[in-house]
């Protein structure tokens, strides 16, 4: 749903969206686990696909965008063929909200959403990419949406990919803090820019029987509620 919403938003802005077939994981789980050879193999595959075009690359995920922008050049730095490809792809890769606000200069898409929402800034988006204001500007211009500040918003939700598996008890404790904060806002929907975080947060909300829903920012901008 998030991916389709991104396409909807971009096409409404008059852009032609290309989606290269054959895409798979960017390799971040392998990279984080220390399996850099596997991560390099996935990076080369992704670079081959994305290298077919010179168009901007828009990624609806802060974590995946961070992998392409910062870690592809890092793990392929010594590769004479793919090192330059990694640098070239990194230079034209943007997280979705970043692309809308900072590249296109668009912060109001005429979207409407009835209800109270709160925003969770994911770690890779915030710390990896330094994207702070773009999602907030887009949220502020959604007609009908009442945006409520999330307490301790910049605290990690506890997912961290493999961290949630390797350090399950710590991850669960971090998740509980995040869920308590979300529910304390009284918002019916929590918004973010990373589906990976929301897999974790959404699962936690479901298990505690919460009525709070998770939505990718693109879904609200596309009109999905």
mmCIF file of C-alpha atoms in Angstrom:
data_model
loop_
_atom_site.group_PDB
_atom_site.id
_atom_site.type_symbol
_atom_site.label_atom_id
_atom_site.label_comp_id
_atom_site.label_asym_id
_atom_site.label_seq_id
_atom_site.Cartn_x
_atom_site.Cartn_y
_atom_site.Cartn_z
ATOM 1 C CA UNK A 1 0.000 0.000 0.000
ATOM 2 C CA UNK A 2 2.824 2.397 0.826
ATOM 3 C CA UNK A 3 4.561 1.766 -2.484
ATOM 4 C CA UNK A 4 1.377 2.257 -4.478
ATOM 5 C CA UNK A 5 0.630 5.437 -2.542
ATOM 6 C CA UNK A 6 4.073 6.806 -3.441
ATOM 7 C CA UNK A 7 3.392 6.163 -7.121
ATOM 8 C CA UNK A 8 -0.023 7.832 -6.831
ATOM 9 C CA UNK A 9 1.450 10.958 -5.254
ATOM 10 C CA UNK A 10 4.293 11.253 -7.753
ATOM 11 C CA UNK A 11 2.012 10.734 -10.754
ATOM 12 C CA UNK A 12 -0.387 13.398 -9.464
ATOM 13 C CA UNK A 13 2.579 15.754 -9.518
ATOM 14 C CA UNK A 14 3.040 15.004 -13.216
ATOM 15 C CA UNK A 15 6.001 12.641 -12.901
ATOM 16 C CA UNK A 16 6.467 9.452 -14.885
ATOM 17 C CA UNK A 17 7.334 6.673 -12.458
ATOM 18 C CA UNK A 18 9.539 3.799 -13.574
ATOM 19 C CA UNK A 19 9.804 0.631 -11.497
ATOM 20 C CA UNK A 20 12.640 -1.651 -12.640
ATOM 21 C CA UNK A 21 11.609 -5.298 -12.448
ATOM 22 C CA UNK A 22 13.759 -7.679 -10.470
ATOM 23 C CA UNK A 23 14.247 -5.535 -7.381
ATOM 24 C CA UNK A 24 14.847 -7.310 -4.097
ATOM 25 C CA UNK A 25 16.256 -6.477 -0.650
ATOM 26 C CA UNK A 26 18.810 -3.669 -0.628
ATOM 27 C CA UNK A 27 21.097 -5.802 1.539
ATOM 28 C CA UNK A 28 20.880 -3.880 4.791
ATOM 29 C CA UNK A 29 20.085 -6.909 7.014
ATOM 30 C CA UNK A 30 23.185 -8.691 5.726
ATOM 31 C CA UNK A 31 25.224 -5.497 6.108
ATOM 32 C CA UNK A 32 24.092 -4.984 9.709
ATOM 33 C CA UNK A 33 24.854 -8.631 10.542
ATOM 34 C CA UNK A 34 28.395 -8.313 9.234
ATOM 35 C CA UNK A 35 27.869 -10.401 6.099
ATOM 36 C CA UNK A 36 29.333 -7.765 3.823
ATOM 37 C CA UNK A 37 30.048 -10.134 0.921
ATOM 38 C CA UNK A 38 26.350 -10.993 0.762
ATOM 39 C CA UNK A 39 25.467 -7.309 1.108
ATOM 40 C CA UNK A 40 27.838 -6.469 -1.750
ATOM 41 C CA UNK A 41 26.186 -9.077 -3.987
ATOM 42 C CA UNK A 42 22.749 -7.561 -3.330
ATOM 43 C CA UNK A 43 24.146 -4.068 -3.779
ATOM 44 C CA UNK A 44 25.608 -4.942 -7.195
ATOM 45 C CA UNK A 45 22.288 -6.443 -8.275
ATOM 46 C CA UNK A 46 20.414 -3.323 -7.161
ATOM 47 C CA UNK A 47 22.927 -1.008 -8.830
ATOM 48 C CA UNK A 48 22.580 -2.906 -12.096
ATOM 49 C CA UNK A 49 18.815 -2.361 -12.010
ATOM 50 C CA UNK A 50 18.848 1.258 -10.896
ATOM 51 C CA UNK A 51 21.682 2.082 -13.279
ATOM 52 C CA UNK A 52 19.424 1.566 -16.287
ATOM 53 C CA UNK A 53 18.097 5.108 -15.815
ATOM 54 C CA UNK A 54 19.552 8.454 -14.810
ATOM 55 C CA UNK A 55 16.309 9.568 -13.158
ATOM 56 C CA UNK A 56 16.047 10.451 -9.456
ATOM 57 C CA UNK A 57 15.554 7.392 -7.252
ATOM 58 C CA UNK A 58 12.748 7.842 -4.728
ATOM 59 C CA UNK A 59 12.665 5.433 -1.785
ATOM 60 C CA UNK A 60 9.693 5.260 0.632
ATOM 61 C CA UNK A 61 11.964 4.092 3.437
ATOM 62 C CA UNK A 62 14.563 5.989 5.414
ATOM 63 C CA UNK A 63 16.484 2.809 6.193
ATOM 64 C CA UNK A 64 16.730 1.599 2.596
ATOM 65 C CA UNK A 65 17.593 5.094 1.368
ATOM 66 C CA UNK A 66 20.337 5.327 3.980
ATOM 67 C CA UNK A 67 21.750 2.002 2.762
ATOM 68 C CA UNK A 68 21.868 3.195 -0.853
ATOM 69 C CA UNK A 69 23.189 6.656 -0.066
ATOM 70 C CA UNK A 70 25.777 5.923 2.599
ATOM 71 C CA UNK A 71 26.606 2.228 2.777
ATOM 72 C CA UNK A 72 26.726 1.201 -0.883
ATOM 73 C CA UNK A 73 29.658 3.579 -1.484
ATOM 74 C CA UNK A 74 31.229 2.306 1.742
ATOM 75 C CA UNK A 75 31.140 -1.421 1.010
ATOM 76 C CA UNK A 76 31.996 -1.009 -2.676
ATOM 77 C CA UNK A 77 34.692 1.631 -2.252
ATOM 78 C CA UNK A 78 37.440 -0.674 -3.528
ATOM 79 C CA UNK A 79 35.484 -2.022 -6.489
ATOM 80 C CA UNK A 80 36.686 -0.322 -9.700
ATOM 81 C CA UNK A 81 33.439 -1.103 -11.544
ATOM 82 C CA UNK A 82 30.778 -0.790 -8.857
ATOM 83 C CA UNK A 83 32.367 1.841 -6.635
ATOM 84 C CA UNK A 84 31.640 4.630 -9.150
ATOM 85 C CA UNK A 85 28.174 3.164 -9.800
ATOM 86 C CA UNK A 86 27.439 3.270 -6.085
ATOM 87 C CA UNK A 87 28.519 6.917 -5.870
ATOM 88 C CA UNK A 88 26.407 7.840 -8.894
ATOM 89 C CA UNK A 89 23.294 6.119 -7.536
ATOM 90 C CA UNK A 90 23.821 7.632 -4.081
ATOM 91 C CA UNK A 91 23.946 11.118 -5.579
ATOM 92 C CA UNK A 92 20.448 10.803 -7.063
ATOM 93 C CA UNK A 93 18.704 8.817 -4.319
ATOM 94 C CA UNK A 94 16.159 10.489 -2.036
ATOM 95 C CA UNK A 95 13.764 9.399 0.667
ATOM 96 C CA UNK A 96 10.169 10.085 -0.377
ATOM 97 C CA UNK A 97 9.364 13.075 1.860
ATOM 98 C CA UNK A 98 12.818 14.523 1.249
ATOM 99 C CA UNK A 99 12.263 14.338 -2.503
ATOM 100 C CA UNK A 100 8.885 16.083 -2.310
ATOM 101 C CA UNK A 101 9.955 18.946 -0.066
ATOM 102 C CA UNK A 102 13.643 19.476 -0.803
ATOM 103 C CA UNK A 103 13.817 18.547 -4.488
ATOM 104 C CA UNK A 104 10.368 19.341 -5.877
ATOM 105 C CA UNK A 105 9.645 22.140 -3.406
ATOM 106 C CA UNK A 106 6.191 20.720 -2.645
ATOM 107 C CA UNK A 107 4.794 20.688 0.886
ATOM 108 C CA UNK A 108 1.034 20.859 0.226
ATOM 109 C CA UNK A 109 -0.521 18.182 -1.944
ATOM 110 C CA UNK A 110 -4.120 19.060 -1.163
ATOM 111 C CA UNK A 111 -4.569 15.876 0.870
ATOM 112 C CA UNK A 112 -7.355 15.431 3.407
ATOM 113 C CA UNK A 113 -7.569 13.174 6.443
ATOM 114 C CA UNK A 114 -10.105 13.352 9.258
ATOM 115 C CA UNK A 115 -8.603 12.509 12.605
ATOM 116 C CA UNK A 116 -5.867 12.948 15.159
ATOM 117 C CA UNK A 117 -2.430 11.696 14.127
ATOM 118 C CA UNK A 118 1.023 11.534 15.673
ATOM 119 C CA UNK A 119 4.377 11.166 13.927
ATOM 120 C CA UNK A 120 7.161 8.677 14.691
ATOM 121 C CA UNK A 121 10.517 9.796 13.198
ATOM 122 C CA UNK A 122 12.411 6.605 12.377
ATOM 123 C CA UNK A 123 16.077 6.327 13.317
ATOM 124 C CA UNK A 124 17.586 5.922 9.847
ATOM 125 C CA UNK A 125 15.513 8.786 8.466
ATOM 126 C CA UNK A 126 16.365 11.084 11.360
ATOM 127 C CA UNK A 127 19.944 10.144 12.164
ATOM 128 C CA UNK A 128 21.110 8.399 9.019
ATOM 129 C CA UNK A 129 19.734 10.870 6.479
ATOM 130 C CA UNK A 130 19.199 13.928 8.659
ATOM 131 C CA UNK A 131 15.630 14.313 7.384
ATOM 132 C CA UNK A 132 13.787 16.184 10.124
ATOM 133 C CA UNK A 133 11.405 18.805 8.773
ATOM 134 C CA UNK A 134 10.181 17.389 5.454
ATOM 135 C CA UNK A 135 7.673 14.861 6.885
ATOM 136 C CA UNK A 136 6.404 17.415 9.388
ATOM 137 C CA UNK A 137 5.832 20.027 6.687
ATOM 138 C CA UNK A 138 3.841 17.545 4.628
ATOM 139 C CA UNK A 139 1.776 16.456 7.637
ATOM 140 C CA UNK A 140 1.064 20.043 8.646
ATOM 141 C CA UNK A 141 -0.565 20.670 5.275
ATOM 142 C CA UNK A 142 -2.972 17.733 5.326
ATOM 143 C CA UNK A 143 -6.418 19.258 5.661
ATOM 144 C CA UNK A 144 -8.448 17.916 8.583
ATOM 145 C CA UNK A 145 -5.534 16.156 10.271
ATOM 146 C CA UNK A 146 -4.847 17.170 13.864
ATOM 147 C CA UNK A 147 -1.138 16.502 14.426
ATOM 148 C CA UNK A 148 -0.226 15.764 18.056
ATOM 149 C CA UNK A 149 3.385 15.692 19.251
ATOM 150 C CA UNK A 150 4.665 12.256 20.251
ATOM 151 C CA UNK A 151 6.408 12.217 23.660
ATOM 152 C CA UNK A 152 10.087 11.233 23.411
ATOM 153 C CA UNK A 153 9.538 10.984 19.668
ATOM 154 C CA UNK A 154 13.190 10.485 18.772
ATOM 155 C CA UNK A 155 13.558 7.353 20.903
ATOM 156 C CA UNK A 156 14.021 4.177 18.843
ATOM 157 C CA UNK A 157 11.005 1.856 18.600
ATOM 158 C CA UNK A 158 13.282 -1.119 19.263
ATOM 159 C CA UNK A 159 13.129 -2.802 15.877
ATOM 160 C CA UNK A 160 16.550 -2.229 14.358
ATOM 161 C CA UNK A 161 16.174 -5.207 12.020
ATOM 162 C CA UNK A 162 18.229 -8.046 13.482
ATOM 163 C CA UNK A 163 18.414 -6.219 16.815
ATOM 164 C CA UNK A 164 14.801 -7.204 17.505
ATOM 165 C CA UNK A 165 15.776 -10.850 17.060
ATOM 166 C CA UNK A 166 19.165 -10.873 18.771
ATOM 167 C CA UNK A 167 18.138 -8.628 21.662
ATOM 168 C CA UNK A 168 14.467 -9.539 21.957
ATOM 169 C CA UNK A 169 13.973 -8.552 25.604
ATOM 170 C CA UNK A 170 15.564 -5.134 25.146
ATOM 171 C CA UNK A 171 13.693 -4.622 21.884
ATOM 172 C CA UNK A 172 10.413 -5.535 23.575
ATOM 173 C CA UNK A 173 11.050 -3.067 26.403
ATOM 174 C CA UNK A 174 11.827 -0.306 23.919
ATOM 175 C CA UNK A 175 8.693 -1.148 21.956
ATOM 176 C CA UNK A 176 6.550 -0.949 25.101
ATOM 177 C CA UNK A 177 7.857 2.575 25.797
ATOM 178 C CA UNK A 178 7.078 3.601 22.236
ATOM 179 C CA UNK A 179 3.575 2.106 22.285
ATOM 180 C CA UNK A 180 2.801 3.757 25.631
ATOM 181 C CA UNK A 181 3.925 7.097 24.197
ATOM 182 C CA UNK A 182 1.820 6.647 21.064
ATOM 183 C CA UNK A 183 -1.304 5.747 23.002
ATOM 184 C CA UNK A 184 -0.792 8.647 25.412
ATOM 185 C CA UNK A 185 -1.337 11.121 22.566
ATOM 186 C CA UNK A 186 -4.908 10.008 21.986
ATOM 187 C CA UNK A 187 -4.193 9.799 18.264
ATOM 188 C CA UNK A 188 -6.009 7.197 16.232
ATOM 189 C CA UNK A 189 -3.194 6.917 13.701
ATOM 190 C CA UNK A 190 0.593 6.939 13.970
ATOM 191 C CA UNK A 191 2.420 8.143 10.863
ATOM 192 C CA UNK A 192 5.949 7.375 9.709
ATOM 193 C CA UNK A 193 8.252 6.994 6.745
ATOM 194 C CA UNK A 194 9.634 3.498 7.386
ATOM 195 C CA UNK A 195 7.502 0.395 6.916
ATOM 196 C CA UNK A 196 10.064 -1.638 8.863
ATOM 197 C CA UNK A 197 9.386 0.369 12.029
ATOM 198 C CA UNK A 198 5.676 -0.012 11.493
ATOM 199 C CA UNK A 199 5.905 -3.764 11.105
ATOM 200 C CA UNK A 200 7.279 -3.720 14.650
ATOM 201 C CA UNK A 201 5.014 -0.998 16.043
ATOM 202 C CA UNK A 202 1.928 -2.330 14.271
ATOM 203 C CA UNK A 203 2.546 -5.818 15.604
ATOM 204 C CA UNK A 204 2.884 -4.461 19.125
ATOM 205 C CA UNK A 205 -0.305 -2.424 18.846
ATOM 206 C CA UNK A 206 -2.170 -5.449 17.512
ATOM 207 C CA UNK A 207 -0.969 -7.713 20.313
ATOM 208 C CA UNK A 208 -2.107 -5.274 22.997
ATOM 209 C CA UNK A 209 -5.478 -4.879 21.299
ATOM 210 C CA UNK A 210 -4.967 -1.192 20.559
ATOM 211 C CA UNK A 211 -7.257 0.639 18.161
ATOM 212 C CA UNK A 212 -4.366 2.818 16.931
ATOM 213 C CA UNK A 213 -3.501 2.265 13.260
ATOM 214 C CA UNK A 214 -0.154 2.648 11.508
ATOM 215 C CA UNK A 215 0.102 4.459 8.166
ATOM 216 C CA UNK A 216 2.963 5.418 5.909
ATOM 217 C CA UNK A 217 3.012 9.157 5.229
ATOM 218 C CA UNK A 218 2.483 8.501 1.523
ATOM 219 C CA UNK A 219 -0.844 6.808 2.269
ATOM 220 C CA UNK A 220 -2.225 9.975 3.872
ATOM 221 C CA UNK A 221 -0.867 12.153 1.072
ATOM 222 C CA UNK A 222 -2.487 9.878 -1.504
ATOM 223 C CA UNK A 223 -5.814 10.118 0.285
ATOM 224 C CA UNK A 224 -5.815 6.657 1.859
ATOM 225 C CA UNK A 225 -7.166 6.634 5.383
#
